mmCIF file of C-alpha atoms in Angstrom:
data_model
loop_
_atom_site.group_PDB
_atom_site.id
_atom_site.type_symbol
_atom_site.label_atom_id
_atom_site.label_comp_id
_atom_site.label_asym_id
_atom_site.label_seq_id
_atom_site.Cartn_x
_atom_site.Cartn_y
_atom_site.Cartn_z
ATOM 1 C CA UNK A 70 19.707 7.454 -15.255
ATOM 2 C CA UNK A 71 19.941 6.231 -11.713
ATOM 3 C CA UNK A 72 22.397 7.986 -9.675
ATOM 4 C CA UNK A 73 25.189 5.721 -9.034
ATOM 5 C CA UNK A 74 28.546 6.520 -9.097
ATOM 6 C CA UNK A 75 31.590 4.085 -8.511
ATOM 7 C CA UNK A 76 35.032 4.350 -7.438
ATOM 8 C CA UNK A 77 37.909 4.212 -8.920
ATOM 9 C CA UNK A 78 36.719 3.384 -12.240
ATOM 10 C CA UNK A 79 39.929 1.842 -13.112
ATOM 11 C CA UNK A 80 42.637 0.354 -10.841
ATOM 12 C CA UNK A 81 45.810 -1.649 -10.939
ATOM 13 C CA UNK A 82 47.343 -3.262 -7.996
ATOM 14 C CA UNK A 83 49.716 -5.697 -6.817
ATOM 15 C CA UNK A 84 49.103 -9.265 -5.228
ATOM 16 C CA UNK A 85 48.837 -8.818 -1.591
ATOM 17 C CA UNK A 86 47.377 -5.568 -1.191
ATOM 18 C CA UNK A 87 44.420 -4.319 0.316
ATOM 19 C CA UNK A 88 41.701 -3.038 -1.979
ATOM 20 C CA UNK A 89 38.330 -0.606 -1.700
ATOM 21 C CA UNK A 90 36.114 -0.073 -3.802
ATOM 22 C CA UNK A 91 32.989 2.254 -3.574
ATOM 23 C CA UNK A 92 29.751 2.640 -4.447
ATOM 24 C CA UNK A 93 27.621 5.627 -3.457
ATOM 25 C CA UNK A 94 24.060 6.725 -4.789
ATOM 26 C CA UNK A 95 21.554 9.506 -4.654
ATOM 27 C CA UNK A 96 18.697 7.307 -4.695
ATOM 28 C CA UNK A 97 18.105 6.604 -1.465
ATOM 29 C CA UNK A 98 17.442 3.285 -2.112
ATOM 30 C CA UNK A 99 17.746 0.653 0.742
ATOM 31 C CA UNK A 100 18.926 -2.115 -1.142
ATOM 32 C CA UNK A 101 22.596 -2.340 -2.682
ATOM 33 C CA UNK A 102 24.609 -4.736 -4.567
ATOM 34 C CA UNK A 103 28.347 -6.236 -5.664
ATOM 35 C CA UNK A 104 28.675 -7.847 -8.679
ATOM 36 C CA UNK A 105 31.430 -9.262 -10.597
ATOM 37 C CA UNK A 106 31.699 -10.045 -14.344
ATOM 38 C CA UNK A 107 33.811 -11.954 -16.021
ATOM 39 C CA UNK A 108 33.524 -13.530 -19.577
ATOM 40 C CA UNK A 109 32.520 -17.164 -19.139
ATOM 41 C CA UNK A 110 30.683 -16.336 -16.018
ATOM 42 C CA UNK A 111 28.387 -13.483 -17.009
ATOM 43 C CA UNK A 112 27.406 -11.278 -13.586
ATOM 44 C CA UNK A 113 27.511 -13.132 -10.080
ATOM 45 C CA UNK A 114 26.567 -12.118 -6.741
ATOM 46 C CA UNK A 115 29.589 -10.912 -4.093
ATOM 47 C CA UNK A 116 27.329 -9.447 -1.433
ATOM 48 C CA UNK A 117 24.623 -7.176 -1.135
ATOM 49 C CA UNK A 118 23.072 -4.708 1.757
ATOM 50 C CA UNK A 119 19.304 -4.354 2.317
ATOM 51 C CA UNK A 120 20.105 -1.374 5.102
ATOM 52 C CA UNK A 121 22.443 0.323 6.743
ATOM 53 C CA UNK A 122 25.067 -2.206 8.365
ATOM 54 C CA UNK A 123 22.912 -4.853 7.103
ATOM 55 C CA UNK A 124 24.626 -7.319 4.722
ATOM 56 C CA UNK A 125 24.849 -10.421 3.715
ATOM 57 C CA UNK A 126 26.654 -13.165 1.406
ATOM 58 C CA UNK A 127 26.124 -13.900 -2.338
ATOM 59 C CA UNK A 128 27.491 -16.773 -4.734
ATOM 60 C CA UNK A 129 31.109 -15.638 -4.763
ATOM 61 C CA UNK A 130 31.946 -13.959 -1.436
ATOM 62 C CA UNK A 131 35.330 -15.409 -0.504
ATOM 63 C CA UNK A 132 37.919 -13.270 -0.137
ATOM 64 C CA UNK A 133 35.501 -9.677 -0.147
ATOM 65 C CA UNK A 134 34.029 -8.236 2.842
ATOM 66 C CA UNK A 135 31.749 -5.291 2.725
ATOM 67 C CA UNK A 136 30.411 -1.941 4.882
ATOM 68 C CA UNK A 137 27.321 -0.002 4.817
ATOM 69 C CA UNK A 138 27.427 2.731 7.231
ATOM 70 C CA UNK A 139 25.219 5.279 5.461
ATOM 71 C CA UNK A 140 22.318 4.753 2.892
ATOM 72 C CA UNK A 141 24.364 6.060 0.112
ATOM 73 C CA UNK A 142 27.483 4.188 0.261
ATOM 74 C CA UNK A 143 28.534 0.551 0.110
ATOM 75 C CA UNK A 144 32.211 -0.462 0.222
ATOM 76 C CA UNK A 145 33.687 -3.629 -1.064
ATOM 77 C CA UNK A 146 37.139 -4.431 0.380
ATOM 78 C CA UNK A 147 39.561 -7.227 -0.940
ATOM 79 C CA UNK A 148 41.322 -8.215 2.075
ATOM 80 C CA UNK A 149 44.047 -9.096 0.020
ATOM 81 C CA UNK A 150 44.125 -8.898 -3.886
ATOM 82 C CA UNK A 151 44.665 -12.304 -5.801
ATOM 83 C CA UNK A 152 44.842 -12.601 -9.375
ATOM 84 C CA UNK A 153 41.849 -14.585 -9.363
ATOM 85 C CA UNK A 154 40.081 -11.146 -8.492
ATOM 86 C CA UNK A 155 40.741 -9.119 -11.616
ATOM 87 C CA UNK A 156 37.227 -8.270 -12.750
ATOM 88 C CA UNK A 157 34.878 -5.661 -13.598
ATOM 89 C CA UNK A 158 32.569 -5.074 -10.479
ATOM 90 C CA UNK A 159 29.605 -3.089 -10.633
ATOM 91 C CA UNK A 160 27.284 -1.911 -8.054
ATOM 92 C CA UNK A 161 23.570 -2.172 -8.485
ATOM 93 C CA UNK A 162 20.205 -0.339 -6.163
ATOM 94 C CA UNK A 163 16.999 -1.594 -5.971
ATOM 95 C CA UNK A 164 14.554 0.838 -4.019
ATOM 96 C CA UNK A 165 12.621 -2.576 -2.100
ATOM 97 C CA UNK A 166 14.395 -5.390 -3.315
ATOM 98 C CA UNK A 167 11.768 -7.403 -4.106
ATOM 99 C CA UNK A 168 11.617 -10.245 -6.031
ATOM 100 C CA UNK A 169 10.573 -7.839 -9.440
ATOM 101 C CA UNK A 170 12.059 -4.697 -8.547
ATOM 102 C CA UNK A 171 14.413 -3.141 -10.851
ATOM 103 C CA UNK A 172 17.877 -3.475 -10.180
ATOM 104 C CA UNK A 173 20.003 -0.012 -11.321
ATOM 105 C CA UNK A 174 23.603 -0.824 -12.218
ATOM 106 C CA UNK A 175 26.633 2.055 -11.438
ATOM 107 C CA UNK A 176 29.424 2.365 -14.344
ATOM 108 C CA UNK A 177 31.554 -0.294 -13.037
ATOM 109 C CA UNK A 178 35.459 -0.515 -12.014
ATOM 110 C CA UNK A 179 37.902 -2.044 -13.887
ATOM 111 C CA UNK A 180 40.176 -3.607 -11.079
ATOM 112 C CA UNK A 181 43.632 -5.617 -12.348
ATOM 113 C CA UNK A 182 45.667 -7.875 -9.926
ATOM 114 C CA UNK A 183 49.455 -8.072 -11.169
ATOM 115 C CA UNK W 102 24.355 -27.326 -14.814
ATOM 116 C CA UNK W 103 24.118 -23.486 -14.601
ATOM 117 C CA UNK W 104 20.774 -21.557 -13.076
ATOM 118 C CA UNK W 105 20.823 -19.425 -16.194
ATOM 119 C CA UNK W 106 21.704 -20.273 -19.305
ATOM 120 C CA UNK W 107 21.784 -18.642 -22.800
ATOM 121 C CA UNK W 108 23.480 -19.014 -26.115
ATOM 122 C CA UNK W 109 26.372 -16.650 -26.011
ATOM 123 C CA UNK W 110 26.377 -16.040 -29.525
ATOM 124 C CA UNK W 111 27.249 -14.172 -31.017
ATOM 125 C CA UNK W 112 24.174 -13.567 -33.560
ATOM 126 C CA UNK W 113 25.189 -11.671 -36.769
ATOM 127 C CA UNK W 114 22.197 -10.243 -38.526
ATOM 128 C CA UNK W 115 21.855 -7.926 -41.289
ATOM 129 C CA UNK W 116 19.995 -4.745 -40.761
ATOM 130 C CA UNK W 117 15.650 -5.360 -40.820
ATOM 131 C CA UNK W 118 15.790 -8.686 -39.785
ATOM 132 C CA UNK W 119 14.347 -10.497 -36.945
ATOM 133 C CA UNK W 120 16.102 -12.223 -34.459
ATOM 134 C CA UNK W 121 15.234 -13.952 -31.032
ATOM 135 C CA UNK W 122 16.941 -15.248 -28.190
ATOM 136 C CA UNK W 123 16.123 -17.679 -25.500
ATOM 137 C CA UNK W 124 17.358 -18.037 -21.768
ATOM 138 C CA UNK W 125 16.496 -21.392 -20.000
ATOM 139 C CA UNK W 126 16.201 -20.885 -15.876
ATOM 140 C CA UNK W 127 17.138 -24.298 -13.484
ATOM 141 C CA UNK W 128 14.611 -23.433 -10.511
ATOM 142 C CA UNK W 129 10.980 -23.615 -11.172
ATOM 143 C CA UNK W 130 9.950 -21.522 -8.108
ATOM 144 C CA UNK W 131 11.815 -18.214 -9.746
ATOM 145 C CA UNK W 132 9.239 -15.488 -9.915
ATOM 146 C CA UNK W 133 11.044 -12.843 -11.820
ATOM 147 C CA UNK W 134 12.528 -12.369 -15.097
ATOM 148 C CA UNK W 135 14.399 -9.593 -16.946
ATOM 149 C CA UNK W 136 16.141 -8.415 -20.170
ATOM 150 C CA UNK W 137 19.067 -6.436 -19.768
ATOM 151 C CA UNK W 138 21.347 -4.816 -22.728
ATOM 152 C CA UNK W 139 24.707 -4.036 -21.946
ATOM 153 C CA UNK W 140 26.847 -2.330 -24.213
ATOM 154 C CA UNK W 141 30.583 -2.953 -24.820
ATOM 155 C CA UNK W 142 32.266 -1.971 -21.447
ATOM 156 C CA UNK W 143 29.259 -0.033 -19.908
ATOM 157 C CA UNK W 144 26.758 -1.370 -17.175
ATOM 158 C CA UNK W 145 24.087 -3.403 -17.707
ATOM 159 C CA UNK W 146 21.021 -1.244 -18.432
ATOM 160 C CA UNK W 147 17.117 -2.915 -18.243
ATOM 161 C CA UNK W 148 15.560 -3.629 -21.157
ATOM 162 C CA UNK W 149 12.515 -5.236 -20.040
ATOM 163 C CA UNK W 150 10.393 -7.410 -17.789
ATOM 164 C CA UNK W 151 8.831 -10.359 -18.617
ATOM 165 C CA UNK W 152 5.544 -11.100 -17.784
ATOM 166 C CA UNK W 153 3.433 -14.178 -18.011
ATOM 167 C CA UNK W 154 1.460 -12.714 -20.822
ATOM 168 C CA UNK W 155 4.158 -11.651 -22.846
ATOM 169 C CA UNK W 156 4.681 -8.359 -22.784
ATOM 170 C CA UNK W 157 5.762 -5.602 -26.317
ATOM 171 C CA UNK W 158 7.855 -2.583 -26.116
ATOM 172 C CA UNK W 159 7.961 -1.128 -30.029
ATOM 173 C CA UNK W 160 10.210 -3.530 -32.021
ATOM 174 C CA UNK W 161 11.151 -5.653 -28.719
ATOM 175 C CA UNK W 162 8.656 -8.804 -27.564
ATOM 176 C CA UNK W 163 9.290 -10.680 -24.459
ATOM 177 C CA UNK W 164 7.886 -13.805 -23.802
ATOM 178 C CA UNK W 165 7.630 -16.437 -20.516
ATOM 179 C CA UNK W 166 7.074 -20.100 -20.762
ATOM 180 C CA UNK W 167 6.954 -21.436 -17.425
ATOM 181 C CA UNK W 168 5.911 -24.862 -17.983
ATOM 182 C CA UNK W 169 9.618 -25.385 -20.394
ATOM 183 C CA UNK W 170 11.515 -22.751 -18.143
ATOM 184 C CA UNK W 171 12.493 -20.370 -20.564
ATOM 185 C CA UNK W 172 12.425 -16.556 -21.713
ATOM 186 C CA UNK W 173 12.589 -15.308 -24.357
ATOM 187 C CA UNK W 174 13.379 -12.010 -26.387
ATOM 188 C CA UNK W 175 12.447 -11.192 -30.131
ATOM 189 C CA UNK W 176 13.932 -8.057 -31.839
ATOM 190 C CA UNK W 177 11.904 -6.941 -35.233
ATOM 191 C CA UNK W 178 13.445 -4.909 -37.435
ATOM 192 C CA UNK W 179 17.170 -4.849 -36.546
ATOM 193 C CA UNK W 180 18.701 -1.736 -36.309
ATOM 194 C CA UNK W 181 22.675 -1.301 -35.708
ATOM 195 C CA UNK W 182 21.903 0.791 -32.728
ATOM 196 C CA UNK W 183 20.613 -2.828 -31.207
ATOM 197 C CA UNK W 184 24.224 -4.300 -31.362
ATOM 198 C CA UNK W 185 24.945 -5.255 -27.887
ATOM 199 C CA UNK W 186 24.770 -8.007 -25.645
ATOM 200 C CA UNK W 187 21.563 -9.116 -24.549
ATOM 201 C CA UNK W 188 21.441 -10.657 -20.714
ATOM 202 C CA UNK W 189 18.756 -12.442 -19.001
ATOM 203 C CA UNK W 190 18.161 -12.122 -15.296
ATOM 204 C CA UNK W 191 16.070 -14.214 -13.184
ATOM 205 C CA UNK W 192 15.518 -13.330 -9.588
ATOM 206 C CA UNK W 193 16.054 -15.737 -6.542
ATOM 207 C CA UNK W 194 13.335 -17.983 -5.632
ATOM 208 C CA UNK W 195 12.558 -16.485 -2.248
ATOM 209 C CA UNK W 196 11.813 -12.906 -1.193
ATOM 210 C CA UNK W 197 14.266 -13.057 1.735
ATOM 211 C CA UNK W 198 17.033 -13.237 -0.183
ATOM 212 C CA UNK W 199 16.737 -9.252 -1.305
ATOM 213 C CA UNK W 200 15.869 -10.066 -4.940
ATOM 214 C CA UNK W 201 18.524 -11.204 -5.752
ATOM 215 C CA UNK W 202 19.336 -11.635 -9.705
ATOM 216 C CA UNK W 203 20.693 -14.445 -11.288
ATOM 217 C CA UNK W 204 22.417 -13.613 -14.985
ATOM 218 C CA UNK W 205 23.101 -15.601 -17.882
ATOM 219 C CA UNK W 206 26.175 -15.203 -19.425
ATOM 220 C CA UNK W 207 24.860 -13.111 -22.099
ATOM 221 C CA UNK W 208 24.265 -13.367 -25.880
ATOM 222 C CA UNK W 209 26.397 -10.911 -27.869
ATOM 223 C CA UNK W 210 23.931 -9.307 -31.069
ATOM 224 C CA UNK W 211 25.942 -7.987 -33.785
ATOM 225 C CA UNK W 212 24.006 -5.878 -36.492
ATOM 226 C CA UNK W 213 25.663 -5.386 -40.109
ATOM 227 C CA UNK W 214 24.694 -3.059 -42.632
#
């Protein structure tokens, strides 16, 4: 298995409040992803990093803003938590990010917005 | 319309029997395509690529038809080991844009004795 972890892998929090979740691999991989599932939806795009301090926006970026400062960890930060944000969000690598390169998916974080 | 879509299911099957699923894909310029299986409440974990030849791995066949814009996945031989849901992936059009993946919603595979 790739080595991703993610953390937390479970949180609750209240409307409002400032959230950060991490991803951090062994892989040395350059590229990075955010995902979100949620049933109805399937997996969808929040943002993804293709280097250190590079990033850029998926499908479903509002209201998440995201950090690279070393190859082995991407953070995804909800400014402020809605409801709308309760999800399961997993991180993914890719060593070139190519068009058929492999993504690798971490074990996900269960994140619920009271 | 979404750029992926599959039949969510889900597909009960009795053990031994054969059972395929299809994805559709929007964009004609996507050059990638994937199986995933993800298991209840773990991460999505590849299955296979698809290939424009088709491609076999043991029990599992994945096909490409570009002209109709589908995938496909056929699973001989059910075991209950292969209960999961199934998710199809197709990457963005344009190499610029990281590889990104685009996911169906997922068709749930439930395998009864």
């Amino acid at each position: 298995d790739a080595g991703i972890t993610q953390s937390p892998r479970h949180k609750v929090t209240e409307t409002g409040t400032p959230v950060t979740l991490r991803c951090h691999q062994t892989e040395n991989h350059r590229y990075m992803y955010w995902y979100r599932q949620d049933p109805g939806h399937g997996l969808r795009l929040i943002h993804y990093s293709y280097g250190v301090k590079d990033t850029d926006k998926g499908e479903v970026s509002d209201g998440y803003s995201v950090s690279r400062s070393k190859t082995e960890d991407f953070l995804l930060t909800l400014e402020s938590a809605t409801s709308s944000q309760t999800s399961v969000y997993f991180c993914a690598i890719s060593d070139e990010g190519g068009p058929s390169d492999t993504q690798y998916f971490g074990p996900g974080t269960r994140l619920t917005v009271l | 319309r979404k750029e992926v879509e599959q039949d969510p299911g889900p597909f009960n099957v009795p053990e031994g029997a054969t059972v395929a699923f299809n994805c559709t894909y929007s964009n004609s310029a996507s050059q990638s395509f994937f199986w995933y299986r993800q298991d209840c409440r773990k991460e999505p974990k590849l299955l296979m690529s698809v290939y424009s030849s088709g491609n076999e791995d043991g029990r599992f066949t994945a096909q490409l038809n570009r002209a109709s814009q589908y995938i496909s996945l056929l699973i001989r031989d059910s075991k209950l080991s292969d209960s999961a849901t199934y998710l199809c992936a197709v990457t963005a059009p344009f190499y610029n844009q990281g590889g990104k993946l685009i996911f169906g919603q997922g068709t749930e595979l439930s395998v009864k004795p």
